[in-house]
Short mmCIF file of C-alpha atoms (C1' of nucleotides) in Angstrom, two decimals:
data_model
loop_
_atom_site.label_atom_id
_atom_site.label_comp_id
_atom_site.label_asym_id
_atom_site.label_seq_id
_atom_site.Cartn_x
_atom_site.Cartn_y
_atom_site.Cartn_z
CA UNK A 1 103.79 162.00 115.49
CA UNK A 2 102.20 158.71 114.78
CA UNK A 3 102.13 155.77 117.26
CA UNK A 4 104.45 152.89 116.27
CA UNK A 5 105.26 149.62 117.96
CA UNK A 6 108.15 147.19 118.30
CA UNK A 7 107.57 143.54 117.71
CA UNK A 8 107.68 142.79 121.40
CA UNK A 9 105.09 145.54 122.14
CA UNK A 10 102.76 144.19 119.43
CA UNK A 11 103.16 140.58 120.58
CA UNK A 12 102.28 141.74 124.14
CA UNK A 13 99.18 143.60 122.90
CA UNK A 14 97.85 140.69 121.17
CA UNK A 15 99.10 138.03 123.43
CA UNK A 16 101.02 136.06 120.83
CA UNK A 17 104.72 135.55 120.54
CA UNK A 18 107.22 137.56 118.45
CA UNK A 19 108.01 134.27 116.68
CA UNK A 20 104.35 134.23 115.53
CA UNK A 21 104.48 137.68 114.28
CA UNK A 22 107.58 137.00 112.26
CA UNK A 23 106.11 133.72 110.93
CA UNK A 24 103.04 135.73 109.70
CA UNK A 25 105.36 138.05 107.90
CA UNK A 26 107.02 135.14 106.24
CA UNK A 27 103.68 133.99 105.07
CA UNK A 28 102.93 137.35 103.70
CA UNK A 29 100.30 138.47 106.09
CA UNK A 30 101.85 141.55 107.37
CA UNK A 31 104.86 143.68 106.08
CA UNK A 32 105.93 146.24 108.49
CA UNK A 33 108.28 149.08 107.75
CA UNK A 34 111.84 148.51 108.71
CA UNK A 35 114.26 150.78 110.45
CA UNK A 36 117.50 149.29 109.77
CA UNK A 37 116.76 145.63 110.44
CA UNK A 38 114.20 146.36 113.12
CA UNK A 39 110.57 145.94 112.51
CA UNK A 40 108.31 148.95 113.04
CA UNK A 41 104.59 148.48 113.17
CA UNK A 42 102.18 151.27 112.62
CA UNK A 43 98.37 151.64 113.24
CA UNK A 44 97.51 149.99 110.04
CA UNK A 45 99.67 146.96 110.87
CA UNK A 46 97.81 146.79 114.17
CA UNK A 47 94.40 146.76 112.39
CA UNK A 48 95.59 144.07 109.94
CA UNK A 49 96.81 141.88 112.80
CA UNK A 50 93.48 142.20 114.54
CA UNK A 51 91.77 141.04 111.32
CA UNK A 52 94.24 138.19 111.06
CA UNK A 53 93.66 136.91 114.66
CA UNK A 54 89.83 137.24 114.25
CA UNK A 55 89.90 135.23 111.15
CA UNK A 56 92.16 132.63 112.86
CA UNK A 57 89.70 132.33 115.69
CA UNK A 58 87.10 131.53 113.16
CA UNK A 59 89.15 128.69 111.72
CA UNK A 60 90.53 130.14 108.57
CA UNK A 61 94.05 129.07 107.66
CA UNK A 62 96.82 131.56 107.26
CA UNK A 63 96.85 131.13 103.47
CA UNK A 64 93.17 131.71 103.26
CA UNK A 65 93.63 134.79 105.37
CA UNK A 66 96.40 136.14 103.25
CA UNK A 67 94.55 135.57 100.02
CA UNK A 68 91.41 137.29 101.51
CA UNK A 69 93.33 140.27 102.79
CA UNK A 70 95.13 140.65 99.50
CA UNK A 71 91.91 140.49 97.72
CA UNK A 72 90.21 143.12 99.91
CA UNK A 73 93.33 145.35 99.52
CA UNK A 74 93.08 144.97 95.76
CA UNK A 75 89.43 145.87 95.88
CA UNK A 76 89.96 148.87 98.03
CA UNK A 77 92.87 149.78 96.00
CA UNK A 78 90.76 150.44 93.02
CA UNK A 79 91.53 147.18 90.93
CA UNK A 80 87.85 147.06 89.98
CA UNK A 81 88.68 144.50 87.28
CA UNK A 82 88.16 141.72 89.79
CA UNK A 83 85.08 143.26 91.46
CA UNK A 84 82.78 140.54 90.51
CA UNK A 85 85.17 137.89 91.60
CA UNK A 86 85.70 139.54 94.95
CA UNK A 87 82.00 139.65 95.37
CA UNK A 88 81.75 135.97 94.77
CA UNK A 89 84.46 135.28 97.47
CA UNK A 90 82.65 137.48 99.82
CA UNK A 91 79.53 135.50 99.35
CA UNK A 92 81.35 132.32 99.79
CA UNK A 93 82.81 133.45 103.08
CA UNK A 94 79.46 134.77 104.08
CA UNK A 95 77.97 131.20 103.73
CA UNK A 96 80.67 129.64 105.83
CA UNK A 97 80.17 132.29 108.57
CA UNK A 98 76.41 131.78 108.60
CA UNK A 99 76.88 128.00 108.78
CA UNK A 100 79.16 128.65 111.70
CA UNK A 101 76.48 130.76 113.33
CA UNK A 102 74.07 127.84 113.15
CA UNK A 103 76.62 125.46 114.57
CA UNK A 104 77.13 127.81 117.36
CA UNK A 105 73.54 128.04 118.13
CA UNK A 106 73.15 124.28 117.98
CA UNK A 107 76.10 123.65 120.40
CA UNK A 108 74.85 126.30 122.77
CA UNK A 109 71.54 124.50 122.84
CA UNK A 110 73.11 121.19 123.45
CA UNK A 111 75.18 122.68 126.26
CA UNK A 112 72.10 124.09 127.78
CA UNK A 113 70.48 120.67 127.73
CA UNK A 114 73.39 118.96 129.45
CA UNK A 115 73.56 121.81 131.96
CA UNK A 116 69.91 121.30 132.85
CA UNK A 117 70.29 117.54 133.35
CA UNK A 118 73.16 118.17 135.65
CA UNK A 119 71.39 120.85 137.70
CA UNK A 120 68.25 118.60 137.93
CA UNK A 121 70.44 115.78 139.16
CA UNK A 122 72.28 117.95 141.69
CA UNK A 123 68.78 118.97 143.16
CA UNK A 124 67.49 115.43 143.36
CA UNK A 125 70.30 113.06 143.29
CA UNK A 126 68.18 109.93 143.62
CA UNK A 127 66.11 110.61 140.50
CA UNK A 128 67.14 108.42 137.63
CA UNK A 129 66.11 109.60 134.20
CA UNK A 130 63.40 107.23 133.06
CA UNK B 1 65.45 96.33 112.84
CA UNK B 2 67.68 99.33 113.41
CA UNK B 3 69.46 101.20 110.65
CA UNK B 4 73.25 100.53 110.51
CA UNK B 5 75.96 101.77 108.29
CA UNK B 6 79.30 100.61 106.89
CA UNK B 7 82.24 102.84 107.17
CA UNK B 8 81.95 103.82 103.51
CA UNK B 9 78.33 104.58 103.80
CA UNK B 10 79.11 106.92 106.76
CA UNK B 11 81.94 108.52 105.05
CA UNK B 12 79.65 109.25 102.17
CA UNK B 13 76.96 110.72 104.34
CA UNK B 14 79.38 113.15 105.93
CA UNK B 15 81.52 113.69 102.96
CA UNK B 16 84.69 112.63 104.78
CA UNK B 17 87.12 109.81 104.01
CA UNK B 18 87.03 106.32 105.74
CA UNK B 19 90.59 107.10 106.73
CA UNK B 20 89.28 110.04 108.81
CA UNK B 21 86.68 108.01 110.46
CA UNK B 22 89.23 105.33 111.41
CA UNK B 23 91.56 107.99 112.60
CA UNK B 24 88.86 109.51 114.86
CA UNK B 25 88.40 106.00 116.33
CA UNK B 26 92.09 105.84 116.94
CA UNK B 27 91.79 109.02 118.79
CA UNK B 28 88.84 107.67 120.87
CA UNK B 29 86.10 109.84 119.39
CA UNK B 30 83.93 107.00 118.31
CA UNK B 31 83.81 103.31 118.94
CA UNK B 32 81.62 101.53 116.60
CA UNK B 33 80.47 97.87 117.18
CA UNK B 34 82.32 95.29 115.26
CA UNK B 35 80.97 92.39 113.15
CA UNK B 36 84.07 90.27 112.96
CA UNK B 37 86.57 92.89 111.91
CA UNK B 38 84.12 95.09 109.99
CA UNK B 39 82.99 98.33 111.62
CA UNK B 40 79.22 98.73 112.09
CA UNK B 41 77.82 102.13 112.73
CA UNK B 42 74.50 102.64 114.43
CA UNK B 43 72.42 105.84 114.82
CA UNK B 44 74.08 106.85 118.10
CA UNK B 45 77.46 106.89 116.16
CA UNK B 46 75.93 108.95 113.47
CA UNK B 47 74.88 111.50 115.99
CA UNK B 48 78.21 111.47 117.65
CA UNK B 49 79.85 112.00 114.32
CA UNK B 50 77.64 114.91 113.63
CA UNK B 51 78.66 116.47 116.86
CA UNK B 52 82.18 115.90 116.15
CA UNK B 53 82.10 117.59 112.80
CA UNK B 54 80.13 120.46 114.12
CA UNK B 55 82.72 121.00 116.82
CA UNK B 56 85.54 120.67 114.18
CA UNK B 57 83.96 123.40 112.09
CA UNK B 58 84.19 125.73 115.16
CA UNK B 59 87.78 125.15 115.44
CA UNK B 60 87.91 122.71 118.41
CA UNK B 61 90.80 120.22 118.33
CA UNK B 62 90.03 116.53 118.20
CA UNK B 63 91.32 116.02 121.73
CA UNK B 64 89.18 118.80 123.06
CA UNK B 65 86.24 117.21 121.30
CA UNK B 66 86.95 113.85 122.70
CA UNK B 67 87.35 115.30 126.25
CA UNK B 68 84.09 117.14 126.03
CA UNK B 69 82.23 114.28 124.64
CA UNK B 70 83.56 112.01 127.30
CA UNK B 71 82.66 114.58 129.89
CA UNK B 72 79.06 115.09 128.52
CA UNK B 73 78.78 111.26 128.43
CA UNK B 74 79.77 110.89 132.05
CA UNK B 75 77.39 113.68 132.91
CA UNK B 76 74.61 112.00 131.22
CA UNK B 77 75.63 108.59 132.60
CA UNK B 78 74.92 109.82 136.08
CA UNK B 79 78.45 110.48 137.39
CA UNK B 80 77.09 113.51 139.18
CA UNK B 81 80.53 113.44 141.21
CA UNK B 82 81.85 115.81 138.42
CA UNK B 83 78.70 117.90 138.14
CA UNK B 84 80.27 121.15 139.12
CA UNK B 85 83.36 120.65 137.03
CA UNK B 86 81.25 119.92 133.86
CA UNK B 87 79.28 123.12 134.50
CA UNK B 88 82.61 125.04 134.59
CA UNK B 89 83.80 123.39 131.41
CA UNK B 90 80.42 124.29 129.81
CA UNK B 91 80.69 127.81 130.76
CA UNK B 92 84.18 128.07 129.53
CA UNK B 93 83.06 126.72 126.18
CA UNK B 94 80.12 128.98 126.16
CA UNK B 95 82.54 132.05 126.60
CA UNK B 96 84.45 130.81 123.48
CA UNK B 97 81.40 130.37 121.49
CA UNK B 98 80.14 133.80 122.32
CA UNK B 99 83.52 135.35 121.34
CA UNK B 100 83.15 133.56 118.06
CA UNK B 101 79.60 135.03 117.64
CA UNK B 102 81.16 138.55 118.07
CA UNK B 103 83.96 137.66 115.59
CA UNK B 104 81.50 136.53 112.97
CA UNK B 105 79.35 139.64 113.30
CA UNK B 106 82.43 141.75 113.00
CA UNK B 107 83.62 139.96 109.84
CA UNK B 108 80.20 140.09 108.36
CA UNK B 109 80.14 143.85 108.84
CA UNK B 110 83.66 144.18 107.29
CA UNK B 111 82.56 142.14 104.35
CA UNK B 112 79.44 144.34 103.89
CA UNK B 113 81.63 147.40 103.77
CA UNK B 114 84.06 145.94 101.19
CA UNK B 115 81.10 144.92 99.26
CA UNK B 116 79.58 148.40 99.15
CA UNK B 117 82.76 149.95 98.06
CA UNK B 118 82.95 147.58 95.23
CA UNK B 119 79.38 148.04 94.26
CA UNK B 120 79.74 151.75 94.31
CA UNK B 121 82.75 151.65 92.23
CA UNK B 122 81.03 149.38 89.75
CA UNK B 123 78.21 151.87 89.35
CA UNK B 124 80.41 154.90 88.89
CA UNK B 125 83.91 153.67 87.83
CA UNK B 126 85.35 157.17 87.57
CA UNK B 127 84.65 158.09 91.11
CA UNK B 128 87.80 157.92 93.25
CA UNK B 129 87.18 157.68 97.03
CA UNK B 130 88.27 161.01 98.40
"C1'" DC C 1 133.54 148.18 128.45
"C1'" DA C 2 130.84 144.56 129.60
"C1'" DT C 3 126.43 143.27 130.52
"C1'" DG C 4 121.61 142.98 129.73
"C1'" DA C 5 117.57 143.68 127.06
"C1'" DC C 6 116.02 143.53 122.70
"C1'" DG C 7 116.38 142.55 118.00
"C1'" DT C 8 117.72 139.69 113.77
"C1'" DT C 9 118.21 135.38 110.44
"C1'" DT C 10 118.65 130.34 109.82
"C1'" DA C 11 117.49 125.94 110.80
"C1'" DC C 12 115.74 122.08 112.68
"C1'" DG C 13 111.89 120.08 115.74
"C1'" DT C 14 107.08 119.03 116.57
"C1'" DA C 15 101.95 118.11 117.25
"C1'" DA C 16 97.70 117.78 114.79
"C1'" DA C 17 95.05 115.78 111.24
"C1'" DC C 18 94.93 113.33 108.06
"C1'" DG C 19 96.72 111.23 102.88
"C1'" DT C 20 98.71 107.45 100.77
"C1'" DC C 21 100.49 103.23 99.85
"C1'" DA C 22 101.10 98.15 100.94
"C1'" DA C 23 99.59 93.76 102.02
"C1'" DC C 24 96.14 91.13 103.36
"C1'" DA C 25 91.11 89.28 104.55
"C1'" DT C 26 86.27 88.54 103.32
"C1'" DG C 27 82.07 88.38 100.99
"C1'" DC C 28 79.46 88.13 96.73
"C1'" DC C 29 78.78 87.19 91.88
"C1'" DT C 30 79.21 84.48 87.80
"C1'" DA D 1 87.65 78.90 91.20
"C1'" DG D 2 88.41 83.66 89.73
"C1'" DG D 3 87.60 88.41 90.09
"C1'" DC D 4 85.98 92.43 92.13
"C1'" DA D 5 84.38 95.46 95.68
"C1'" DT D 6 84.92 96.52 100.29
"C1'" DG D 7 87.01 96.01 104.43
"C1'" DT D 8 91.25 95.68 107.73
"C1'" DT D 9 95.77 97.08 110.00
"C1'" DG D 10 100.25 99.12 109.85
"C1'" DA D 11 103.58 102.46 108.33
"C1'" DC D 12 105.44 106.17 106.45
"C1'" DG D 13 104.53 111.00 104.10
"C1'" DT D 14 102.61 115.73 104.34
"C1'" DT D 15 100.82 120.20 105.62
"C1'" DT D 16 100.02 123.80 108.94
"C1'" DA D 17 101.43 126.69 112.52
"C1'" DC D 18 104.25 127.56 115.09
"C1'" DG D 19 108.36 126.32 119.25
"C1'" DT D 20 113.15 126.20 120.21
"C1'" DA D 21 117.74 126.89 119.83
"C1'" DA D 22 122.10 128.89 117.84
"C1'" DA D 23 124.70 132.61 116.55
"C1'" DC D 24 125.00 137.23 116.07
"C1'" DG D 25 123.98 142.61 115.92
"C1'" DT D 26 122.69 147.06 118.50
"C1'" DC D 27 121.92 150.16 122.04
"C1'" DA D 28 121.50 152.17 126.72
"C1'" DT D 29 123.41 151.90 131.17
"C1'" DG D 30 126.19 151.06 135.34
#
DNA sequence: CATGACGTTTACGTAAACGTCAACATGCCT
DNA sequence: AGGCATGTTGACGTTTACGTAAACGTCATG
């Protein structure tokens, strides 16, 4: 017997509203099984949701996410026709992510600098930076 | 003689529209000097713009960016009153950024897997995954 | 059986981040 | 003086990602 979830259970797990989940479905990001009119989410839906939210945190738009998930699905579904294209998309995304890694490192460094200036000033309040 | 830039020069440098730059000004993100009505951007504006765009790429909203820049300004301006608060904000942001680093690593790994599956299939097209 | 708790669809509202005119000023070139 | 590039300020339009409310179905429970 496989674990399934209602929409409210899922929304609780991921700390999003049910409205959001239904919206994602409207946008073609997930398509849970139905039992009558009720939505039933299985493990694969949960995994997909996890991917969606992760991509969102990284700033991808919902339609970008949908396209990418569809693409990966087709690739893992055996549609090797588009193999080369998928590889290109992957490399494109990889480039974006690596740019973000750099951005993060830069910002972390900036924050470190600001932090140090504050800490210094808190130790010796009189000191004015040259 | 210090380097300055017109709005179109700046927009070209950062590959954004002049409209975007004016909008950021409306939102209090940058405040260039004026010469008559014309906007004149100096090096410090350029640096600020760089910070803005970097933060944007990381998914921060414009108002978050404005608040943060203001905060950092006040901190570097000597308003040590808020020192502790600034440190808290910095730690908060640091947590977000580190979460993003994890997300990126996860996605990169996922992409690697998809890529491998495609490459394998391209080498031996007949093979079906068990 | 009525009263929640939970679910559904449909539809309008909204905040963020610009795009897209319009209508006008200003400087420079010929 | 005329023309063109470049600039300015509104003001309205658009897309994305949901929020919010209305109006209704379904099921368990007192």
